[in-house]
């Protein structure tokens, strides 16, 4: 399975009743454990409402404090928090702790247990939607908050069914999440959702359903104006075209994705490396295809001498592959060796192109001078504009002169 991108998060805020509460978050977990240690079952039975609110929040702080460093203890205190919140009818607090326990089991691939807790958390959300209140929300809960919690749990439960191999049920839950995202115009969430769906169908080798999912992911990403999500969707499309043997479509998508990834060098590094790996695989596939065509050509040449157009096409394929390989090698070298934030380290080829641009040459003229294709020269020109952070070629030449590069 390539990726499951949907987050398991619900709401970031505390989901507990308001009241007199001593904020223990500034304490380390050891000192906070000493705070709750005196609370025996008998003491809890005799506690006041305010004391139970304080204790329940302290258990939640311990749950969060141990979540990364000791999952078992985090679950232990989550269960203690649930014991109080169930008893008091604090639906919101019960759902929050149940979600954390579900995440614990999900991370350990104990999917049946994770499902039980996520379903309990979802049941709490449905009670809140039906009118359940709490001391912190005596008038109930806003629809948008309910939908936020509900859609996140739909995604989490969908992921569970996905990894357990029940794809139809997973898609049902993903569909429910998507309806909520559309309802509120959460285009970024829908882009992630449909990317996730596309990856699932690729894993299932169902490319007919994967293609529209990736295309929807791309449409939502562009509507949202999120270039990283655009890059991810293009990468997904490129991988799909690669898997289905459409190598030139794949290469176009992957090159465009890399253009967007290059604008965010400090983010999504793993996805960009995967994109470059796809590009390398496409080139390898094209080389194999080229070898096959050469074999056919050898036979055709024996039978039909003079097919110069075929030979010219093959030479063009070699040149375009060499150009694409050079672009990949340069990008990989920059990723490996360039310090963060350094954008004006130029390759030899970039210096050649910059010098010819400064001389007033057009893209076709530069392509002819360097024995490259006009599309490759256009790519280098755009790359130089990004590196120099300028909008036009005129500004590029001016800045390069100021820096003494031409």
CSV table of C-alpha atoms in Angstrom, one decimal:
chain,number,residue,atom,x,y,z
A,1,UNK,CA,0.0,0.0,0.0
A,2,UNK,CA,1.6,3.3,-1.1
A,3,UNK,CA,0.1,5.7,1.5
A,4,UNK,CA,-2.9,6.3,3.7
A,5,UNK,CA,-2.9,10.1,3.8
A,6,UNK,CA,-6.1,10.8,5.7
A,7,UNK,CA,-5.4,12.0,9.2
A,8,UNK,CA,-6.9,10.3,12.3
A,9,UNK,CA,-7.1,13.6,14.2
A,10,UNK,CA,-10.4,14.9,15.5
A,11,UNK,CA,-10.6,18.3,17.2
A,12,UNK,CA,-7.6,20.0,18.6
A,13,UNK,CA,-9.3,21.5,21.6
A,14,UNK,CA,-9.9,19.9,25.0
A,15,UNK,CA,-13.2,18.0,25.0
A,16,UNK,CA,-14.0,18.2,28.6
A,17,UNK,CA,-16.6,20.1,30.8
A,18,UNK,CA,-15.6,23.5,32.0
A,19,UNK,CA,-15.1,24.1,35.7
A,20,UNK,CA,-12.5,25.0,38.3
A,21,UNK,CA,-9.4,23.2,37.0
A,22,UNK,CA,-5.7,23.4,37.9
A,23,UNK,CA,-3.8,23.3,34.7
A,24,UNK,CA,-1.2,20.5,35.1
A,25,UNK,CA,0.3,20.7,31.6
A,26,UNK,CA,3.3,22.6,32.9
A,27,UNK,CA,4.2,19.6,35.1
A,28,UNK,CA,6.2,16.6,33.9
A,29,UNK,CA,4.3,13.3,33.9
A,30,UNK,CA,6.0,12.1,37.1
A,31,UNK,CA,4.8,15.0,39.1
A,32,UNK,CA,1.4,14.8,37.5
A,33,UNK,CA,1.2,11.1,38.4
A,34,UNK,CA,1.8,12.1,42.0
A,35,UNK,CA,-1.1,14.5,41.8
A,36,UNK,CA,-3.6,11.7,40.8
A,37,UNK,CA,-2.1,8.9,42.9
A,38,UNK,CA,-4.2,9.6,46.0
A,39,UNK,CA,-7.4,9.2,44.0
A,40,UNK,CA,-8.5,5.7,44.9
A,41,UNK,CA,-11.9,4.3,43.7
A,42,UNK,CA,-13.4,5.1,47.1
A,43,UNK,CA,-12.1,8.7,46.9
A,44,UNK,CA,-13.5,9.0,43.4
A,45,UNK,CA,-16.9,7.8,44.6
A,46,UNK,CA,-17.0,10.5,47.2
A,47,UNK,CA,-15.6,13.3,44.9
A,48,UNK,CA,-17.4,16.5,44.1
A,49,UNK,CA,-18.3,17.5,40.6
A,50,UNK,CA,-15.5,20.0,40.5
A,51,UNK,CA,-13.0,17.5,41.8
A,52,UNK,CA,-14.0,15.0,39.1
A,53,UNK,CA,-13.7,17.6,36.4
A,54,UNK,CA,-10.2,18.4,37.7
A,55,UNK,CA,-9.2,14.7,37.9
A,56,UNK,CA,-10.6,13.8,34.5
A,57,UNK,CA,-8.6,16.6,32.9
A,58,UNK,CA,-5.5,15.5,34.8
A,59,UNK,CA,-6.0,11.9,33.4
A,60,UNK,CA,-6.3,13.4,29.9
A,61,UNK,CA,-3.1,15.4,30.4
A,62,UNK,CA,-1.3,12.2,31.4
A,63,UNK,CA,-2.8,10.4,28.4
A,64,UNK,CA,-1.4,13.1,26.1
A,65,UNK,CA,1.9,13.3,27.9
A,66,UNK,CA,2.5,9.6,27.6
A,67,UNK,CA,1.1,9.3,24.0
A,68,UNK,CA,4.5,9.4,22.4
A,69,UNK,CA,6.8,8.1,25.1
A,70,UNK,CA,4.8,5.3,26.5
A,71,UNK,CA,1.7,4.2,24.7
A,72,UNK,CA,0.6,1.6,27.3
A,73,UNK,CA,0.5,4.3,30.0
A,74,UNK,CA,-1.3,6.7,27.7
A,75,UNK,CA,-4.0,4.0,27.2
A,76,UNK,CA,-4.1,3.3,31.0
A,77,UNK,CA,-4.9,6.9,31.8
A,78,UNK,CA,-7.3,7.3,28.8
A,79,UNK,CA,-9.3,4.4,30.3
A,80,UNK,CA,-9.3,6.1,33.7
A,81,UNK,CA,-10.6,9.3,32.0
A,82,UNK,CA,-13.3,7.3,30.2
A,83,UNK,CA,-14.4,5.6,33.5
A,84,UNK,CA,-15.2,9.1,34.9
A,85,UNK,CA,-16.7,10.6,31.8
A,86,UNK,CA,-19.0,7.6,31.1
A,87,UNK,CA,-20.2,7.8,34.7
A,88,UNK,CA,-20.9,11.5,34.4
A,89,UNK,CA,-22.4,11.4,30.9
A,90,UNK,CA,-19.6,13.6,29.4
A,91,UNK,CA,-20.1,12.4,25.9
A,92,UNK,CA,-17.5,14.7,24.3
A,93,UNK,CA,-14.8,13.7,26.8
A,94,UNK,CA,-15.6,10.0,26.3
A,95,UNK,CA,-15.3,10.3,22.5
A,96,UNK,CA,-12.0,12.1,22.8
A,97,UNK,CA,-10.3,9.5,25.0
A,98,UNK,CA,-11.8,6.6,22.9
A,99,UNK,CA,-10.3,8.2,19.8
A,100,UNK,CA,-6.8,8.3,21.4
A,101,UNK,CA,-7.1,4.6,22.4
A,102,UNK,CA,-8.2,3.8,18.8
A,103,UNK,CA,-5.1,5.6,17.5
A,104,UNK,CA,-2.9,3.5,19.8
A,105,UNK,CA,-4.3,0.2,18.5
A,106,UNK,CA,-4.2,1.4,14.9
A,107,UNK,CA,-0.5,2.3,15.2
A,108,UNK,CA,0.2,-1.2,16.5
A,109,UNK,CA,-1.9,-2.8,13.7
A,110,UNK,CA,-4.4,-4.2,16.2
A,111,UNK,CA,-7.2,-3.2,13.8
A,112,UNK,CA,-10.1,-5.0,15.4
A,113,UNK,CA,-9.5,-3.2,18.7
A,114,UNK,CA,-8.9,0.1,17.0
A,115,UNK,CA,-12.3,-0.4,15.2
A,116,UNK,CA,-14.1,-0.9,18.5
A,117,UNK,CA,-12.8,2.4,20.0
A,118,UNK,CA,-13.2,4.5,16.8
A,119,UNK,CA,-16.8,3.3,16.6
A,120,UNK,CA,-17.4,4.3,20.2
A,121,UNK,CA,-15.9,7.7,19.5
A,122,UNK,CA,-18.2,8.0,16.4
A,123,UNK,CA,-21.2,7.0,18.5
A,124,UNK,CA,-20.3,9.8,21.0
A,125,UNK,CA,-20.2,12.3,18.1
A,126,UNK,CA,-23.6,11.1,16.9
A,127,UNK,CA,-25.0,11.7,20.4
A,128,UNK,CA,-23.6,15.2,20.4
A,129,UNK,CA,-25.3,15.7,17.0
A,130,UNK,CA,-28.6,14.5,18.4
A,131,UNK,CA,-28.5,17.1,21.1
A,132,UNK,CA,-26.3,15.8,24.0
A,133,UNK,CA,-24.9,18.7,26.1
A,134,UNK,CA,-22.3,19.1,28.7
A,135,UNK,CA,-21.4,21.7,31.3
A,136,UNK,CA,-19.0,23.3,28.8
A,137,UNK,CA,-21.6,23.2,26.0
A,138,UNK,CA,-25.0,23.7,27.7
A,139,UNK,CA,-26.6,24.7,24.4
A,140,UNK,CA,-25.2,21.8,22.4
A,141,UNK,CA,-22.5,21.8,19.7
A,142,UNK,CA,-22.1,23.7,16.4
A,143,UNK,CA,-22.8,21.8,13.2
A,144,UNK,CA,-19.4,22.6,11.8
A,145,UNK,CA,-17.6,21.1,14.8
A,146,UNK,CA,-19.8,18.0,14.7
A,147,UNK,CA,-19.0,17.6,10.9
A,148,UNK,CA,-15.3,18.1,11.5
A,149,UNK,CA,-15.2,15.3,14.1
A,150,UNK,CA,-17.5,13.1,12.1
A,151,UNK,CA,-15.6,13.4,8.8
A,152,UNK,CA,-12.2,12.7,10.6
A,153,UNK,CA,-13.6,9.5,12.1
A,154,UNK,CA,-15.1,8.5,8.8
A,155,UNK,CA,-11.6,8.8,7.3
A,156,UNK,CA,-10.1,6.9,10.2
A,157,UNK,CA,-12.6,4.1,10.0
A,158,UNK,CA,-12.3,4.0,6.2
A,159,UNK,CA,-8.5,3.6,6.6
A,160,UNK,CA,-9.1,0.7,9.0
A,161,UNK,CA,-11.4,-1.1,6.5
A,162,UNK,CA,-8.8,-0.3,3.8
A,163,UNK,CA,-5.9,-2.0,5.6
A,164,UNK,CA,-8.1,-4.9,6.6
A,165,UNK,CA,-8.9,-5.5,2.9
A,166,UNK,CA,-12.6,-4.5,2.9
A,167,UNK,CA,-12.3,-1.9,0.1
A,168,UNK,CA,-16.0,-1.5,-0.6
A,169,UNK,CA,-16.8,-0.6,3.0
A,170,UNK,CA,-13.7,1.7,3.1
A,171,UNK,CA,-15.0,3.5,0.1
A,172,UNK,CA,-18.4,4.0,1.7
A,173,UNK,CA,-16.8,5.7,4.7
A,174,UNK,CA,-14.5,7.8,2.4
A,175,UNK,CA,-17.6,8.8,0.5
A,176,UNK,CA,-19.3,10.0,3.7
A,177,UNK,CA,-16.2,12.1,4.6
A,178,UNK,CA,-16.2,13.6,1.0
A,179,UNK,CA,-19.8,14.7,1.3
A,180,UNK,CA,-19.0,16.6,4.5
A,181,UNK,CA,-15.9,18.2,2.8
A,182,UNK,CA,-18.0,19.3,-0.1
A,183,UNK,CA,-20.7,20.6,2.2
A,184,UNK,CA,-18.2,23.0,3.8
A,185,UNK,CA,-15.9,23.6,0.8
A,186,UNK,CA,-13.0,21.9,2.5
A,187,UNK,CA,-11.1,21.5,-0.8
A,188,UNK,CA,-7.7,20.6,0.8
A,189,UNK,CA,-9.3,17.7,2.7
A,190,UNK,CA,-11.1,16.5,-0.4
A,191,UNK,CA,-7.8,16.6,-2.4
A,192,UNK,CA,-6.1,14.4,0.3
A,193,UNK,CA,-9.2,12.1,0.4
A,194,UNK,CA,-9.2,11.5,-3.4
A,195,UNK,CA,-5.5,11.1,-3.5
A,196,UNK,CA,-5.9,8.4,-0.8
A,197,UNK,CA,-8.6,6.8,-2.9
A,198,UNK,CA,-6.5,6.8,-6.0
A,199,UNK,CA,-3.6,5.1,-4.1
A,200,UNK,CA,-6.0,2.5,-2.9
A,201,UNK,CA,-7.3,1.7,-6.4
A,202,UNK,CA,-3.7,1.5,-7.7
A,203,UNK,CA,-2.9,-1.0,-5.0
A,204,UNK,CA,-5.9,-3.0,-6.2
A,205,UNK,CA,-4.7,-2.7,-9.8
A,206,UNK,CA,-8.0,-1.0,-10.6
A,207,UNK,CA,-6.6,1.7,-12.8
A,208,UNK,CA,-10.0,2.6,-14.3
A,209,UNK,CA,-11.2,3.9,-10.9
A,210,UNK,CA,-7.8,5.2,-9.8
A,211,UNK,CA,-7.6,7.7,-12.7
A,212,UNK,CA,-10.8,9.8,-11.9
A,213,UNK,CA,-9.8,9.7,-8.2
A,214,UNK,CA,-6.4,11.3,-8.9
A,215,UNK,CA,-8.0,13.8,-11.4
A,216,UNK,CA,-10.5,14.8,-8.6
A,217,UNK,CA,-7.6,15.2,-6.2
A,218,UNK,CA,-5.9,17.5,-8.7
A,219,UNK,CA,-9.0,19.5,-9.3
A,220,UNK,CA,-9.6,20.1,-5.6
A,221,UNK,CA,-6.0,21.0,-5.0
A,222,UNK,CA,-6.0,23.6,-7.8
A,223,UNK,CA,-9.3,25.0,-6.5
A,224,UNK,CA,-7.7,25.3,-3.1
A,225,UNK,CA,-4.6,26.9,-4.5
A,226,UNK,CA,-2.3,24.5,-2.6
A,227,UNK,CA,0.8,23.8,-4.7
A,228,UNK,CA,1.9,20.9,-2.5
A,229,UNK,CA,-1.4,19.1,-2.9
A,230,UNK,CA,-1.2,19.8,-6.7
A,231,UNK,CA,2.3,18.2,-6.7
A,232,UNK,CA,1.0,15.1,-4.8
A,233,UNK,CA,-1.9,14.6,-7.2
A,234,UNK,CA,0.4,15.0,-10.3
A,235,UNK,CA,2.8,12.5,-8.7
A,236,UNK,CA,-0.1,10.1,-8.3
A,237,UNK,CA,-1.2,10.5,-11.9
A,238,UNK,CA,2.4,10.1,-13.1
A,239,UNK,CA,2.7,6.8,-11.1
A,240,UNK,CA,-0.6,5.6,-12.6
A,241,UNK,CA,0.5,6.4,-16.2
A,242,UNK,CA,3.9,4.7,-15.4
A,243,UNK,CA,2.1,1.6,-14.2
A,244,UNK,CA,-0.1,1.5,-17.3
A,245,UNK,CA,2.8,1.9,-19.7
A,246,UNK,CA,1.9,5.5,-20.7
A,247,UNK,CA,5.5,6.7,-20.1
A,248,UNK,CA,5.3,10.1,-21.9
A,249,UNK,CA,2.2,11.1,-20.1
A,250,UNK,CA,3.9,9.9,-16.9
A,251,UNK,CA,7.0,11.9,-17.5
A,252,UNK,CA,5.0,15.1,-18.2
A,253,UNK,CA,3.0,14.7,-15.0
A,254,UNK,CA,6.1,13.9,-12.9
A,255,UNK,CA,8.1,16.8,-14.3
A,256,UNK,CA,5.3,19.2,-13.5
A,257,UNK,CA,5.0,17.7,-10.0
A,258,UNK,CA,8.7,18.3,-9.5
A,259,UNK,CA,8.3,21.9,-10.5
A,260,UNK,CA,5.8,22.4,-7.7
A,261,UNK,CA,7.9,20.3,-5.2
A,262,UNK,CA,10.9,22.5,-6.0
A,263,UNK,CA,9.0,25.5,-4.6
A,264,UNK,CA,8.8,23.8,-1.2
A,265,UNK,CA,12.3,22.4,-0.6
A,266,UNK,CA,11.7,22.2,3.1
A,267,UNK,CA,8.4,20.2,2.9
A,268,UNK,CA,7.3,16.8,1.5
A,269,UNK,CA,10.9,15.8,0.9
A,270,UNK,CA,9.9,12.1,0.9
A,271,UNK,CA,7.2,12.7,-1.7
A,272,UNK,CA,9.6,14.6,-3.9
A,273,UNK,CA,12.2,11.8,-3.7
A,274,UNK,CA,9.5,9.3,-4.6
A,275,UNK,CA,8.5,11.5,-7.6
A,276,UNK,CA,12.1,11.5,-8.8
A,277,UNK,CA,12.3,7.8,-8.3
A,278,UNK,CA,9.2,7.5,-10.5
A,279,UNK,CA,10.9,9.6,-13.1
A,280,UNK,CA,13.9,7.3,-13.1
A,281,UNK,CA,11.6,4.3,-13.5
A,282,UNK,CA,9.9,6.0,-16.5
A,283,UNK,CA,13.3,6.6,-18.1
A,284,UNK,CA,14.2,2.9,-17.6
A,285,UNK,CA,10.9,1.8,-19.1
A,286,UNK,CA,11.6,4.1,-22.0
A,287,UNK,CA,15.0,2.7,-22.5
A,288,UNK,CA,13.6,-0.8,-22.6
A,289,UNK,CA,11.0,0.4,-25.0
A,290,UNK,CA,13.7,2.0,-27.1
A,291,UNK,CA,15.7,-1.3,-27.1
A,292,UNK,CA,12.6,-3.1,-28.4
A,293,UNK,CA,12.1,-0.5,-31.1
A,294,UNK,CA,15.8,-0.8,-32.1
A,295,UNK,CA,15.3,-4.5,-32.5
A,296,UNK,CA,12.3,-3.9,-34.7
A,297,UNK,CA,14.2,-1.3,-36.6
A,298,UNK,CA,17.1,-3.7,-37.3
A,299,UNK,CA,14.6,-6.1,-38.9
A,300,UNK,CA,12.9,-3.3,-40.9
A,301,UNK,CA,16.2,-2.0,-42.1
A,302,UNK,CA,17.1,-5.4,-43.5
A,303,UNK,CA,13.8,-5.4,-45.4
A,304,UNK,CA,13.3,-1.7,-46.1
A,305,UNK,CA,16.4,0.5,-46.6
A,306,UNK,CA,16.0,4.2,-46.4
A,307,UNK,CA,13.5,4.6,-43.5
A,308,UNK,CA,15.3,7.8,-42.4
A,309,UNK,CA,12.2,9.2,-40.6
A,310,UNK,CA,12.2,6.3,-38.2
A,311,UNK,CA,15.9,6.7,-37.5
A,312,UNK,CA,15.4,10.5,-37.0
A,313,UNK,CA,12.7,9.7,-34.5
A,314,UNK,CA,14.8,7.3,-32.6
A,315,UNK,CA,17.7,9.9,-32.4
A,316,UNK,CA,15.2,12.4,-31.0
A,317,UNK,CA,14.0,9.9,-28.4
A,318,UNK,CA,17.7,9.4,-27.3
A,319,UNK,CA,18.3,13.1,-27.1
A,320,UNK,CA,15.1,13.7,-25.1
A,321,UNK,CA,15.9,10.9,-22.7
A,322,UNK,CA,19.5,12.3,-22.2
A,323,UNK,CA,18.0,15.7,-21.5
A,324,UNK,CA,15.5,14.3,-19.0
A,325,UNK,CA,18.3,12.3,-17.4
A,326,UNK,CA,20.4,15.4,-17.1
A,327,UNK,CA,17.6,17.3,-15.4
A,328,UNK,CA,17.0,14.5,-12.9
A,329,UNK,CA,20.7,14.2,-12.2
A,330,UNK,CA,21.0,18.0,-11.6
A,331,UNK,CA,18.0,18.0,-9.3
A,332,UNK,CA,19.2,15.0,-7.3
A,333,UNK,CA,22.6,16.6,-7.0
A,334,UNK,CA,21.0,19.8,-5.7
A,335,UNK,CA,18.9,17.9,-3.2
A,336,UNK,CA,22.0,16.0,-1.9
A,337,UNK,CA,24.5,18.7,-1.8
A,338,UNK,CA,23.0,22.2,-1.7
A,339,UNK,CA,22.6,23.8,1.8
A,340,UNK,CA,19.1,24.8,2.8
A,341,UNK,CA,18.1,28.2,1.4
A,342,UNK,CA,20.9,28.3,-1.2
A,343,UNK,CA,19.2,29.0,-4.6
A,344,UNK,CA,21.9,30.6,-6.7
A,345,UNK,CA,24.3,27.6,-7.1
A,346,UNK,CA,24.2,27.1,-10.8
A,347,UNK,CA,25.1,24.0,-12.8
A,348,UNK,CA,27.3,24.2,-15.9
A,349,UNK,CA,24.2,23.8,-18.2
A,350,UNK,CA,22.4,26.6,-16.3
A,351,UNK,CA,25.4,28.9,-16.7
A,352,UNK,CA,25.4,28.2,-20.5
A,353,UNK,CA,21.7,28.9,-20.8
A,354,UNK,CA,22.0,32.1,-18.6
A,355,UNK,CA,24.8,33.4,-20.8
A,356,UNK,CA,22.8,32.9,-24.0
A,357,UNK,CA,19.7,34.5,-22.4
A,358,UNK,CA,21.8,37.5,-21.4
A,359,UNK,CA,22.9,37.7,-25.1
A,360,UNK,CA,19.3,38.1,-26.1
A,361,UNK,CA,18.9,34.7,-27.6
A,362,UNK,CA,15.4,33.1,-27.9
A,363,UNK,CA,14.5,29.6,-26.7
A,364,UNK,CA,14.8,28.1,-30.3
A,365,UNK,CA,18.2,29.8,-30.8
A,366,UNK,CA,19.5,28.6,-27.5
A,367,UNK,CA,18.2,25.1,-28.2
A,368,UNK,CA,20.0,25.1,-31.5
A,369,UNK,CA,23.3,26.4,-30.0
A,370,UNK,CA,23.3,23.8,-27.2
A,371,UNK,CA,21.8,20.9,-29.3
A,372,UNK,CA,18.8,20.6,-27.0
A,373,UNK,CA,15.1,20.7,-27.5
A,374,UNK,CA,13.2,24.0,-27.1
A,375,UNK,CA,11.0,22.4,-24.4
A,376,UNK,CA,14.2,21.7,-22.3
A,377,UNK,CA,15.4,25.2,-22.8
A,378,UNK,CA,12.0,26.5,-21.6
A,379,UNK,CA,12.3,24.3,-18.5
A,380,UNK,CA,15.8,25.7,-17.8
A,381,UNK,CA,14.6,29.3,-18.2
A,382,UNK,CA,11.7,28.7,-15.7
A,383,UNK,CA,14.1,27.0,-13.3
A,384,UNK,CA,16.5,30.1,-13.5
A,385,UNK,CA,13.5,32.4,-12.8
A,386,UNK,CA,12.7,30.4,-9.7
A,387,UNK,CA,16.3,30.2,-8.5
A,388,UNK,CA,16.8,34.0,-8.9
A,389,UNK,CA,13.3,34.7,-7.6
A,390,UNK,CA,12.4,37.0,-10.5
A,391,UNK,CA,9.3,37.2,-12.6
A,392,UNK,CA,10.8,37.9,-16.1
A,393,UNK,CA,13.8,37.1,-18.2
A,394,UNK,CA,14.7,40.8,-18.2
A,395,UNK,CA,14.8,40.8,-14.4
A,396,UNK,CA,16.8,37.6,-14.5
A,397,UNK,CA,19.5,39.2,-16.7
A,398,UNK,CA,19.6,42.3,-14.6
A,399,UNK,CA,20.0,40.4,-11.4
A,400,UNK,CA,22.6,38.0,-12.9
A,401,UNK,CA,24.6,41.1,-13.9
A,402,UNK,CA,24.3,42.6,-10.5
A,403,UNK,CA,25.7,39.3,-9.0
A,404,UNK,CA,28.5,39.2,-11.5
A,405,UNK,CA,27.3,35.9,-13.0
A,406,UNK,CA,27.2,37.3,-16.6
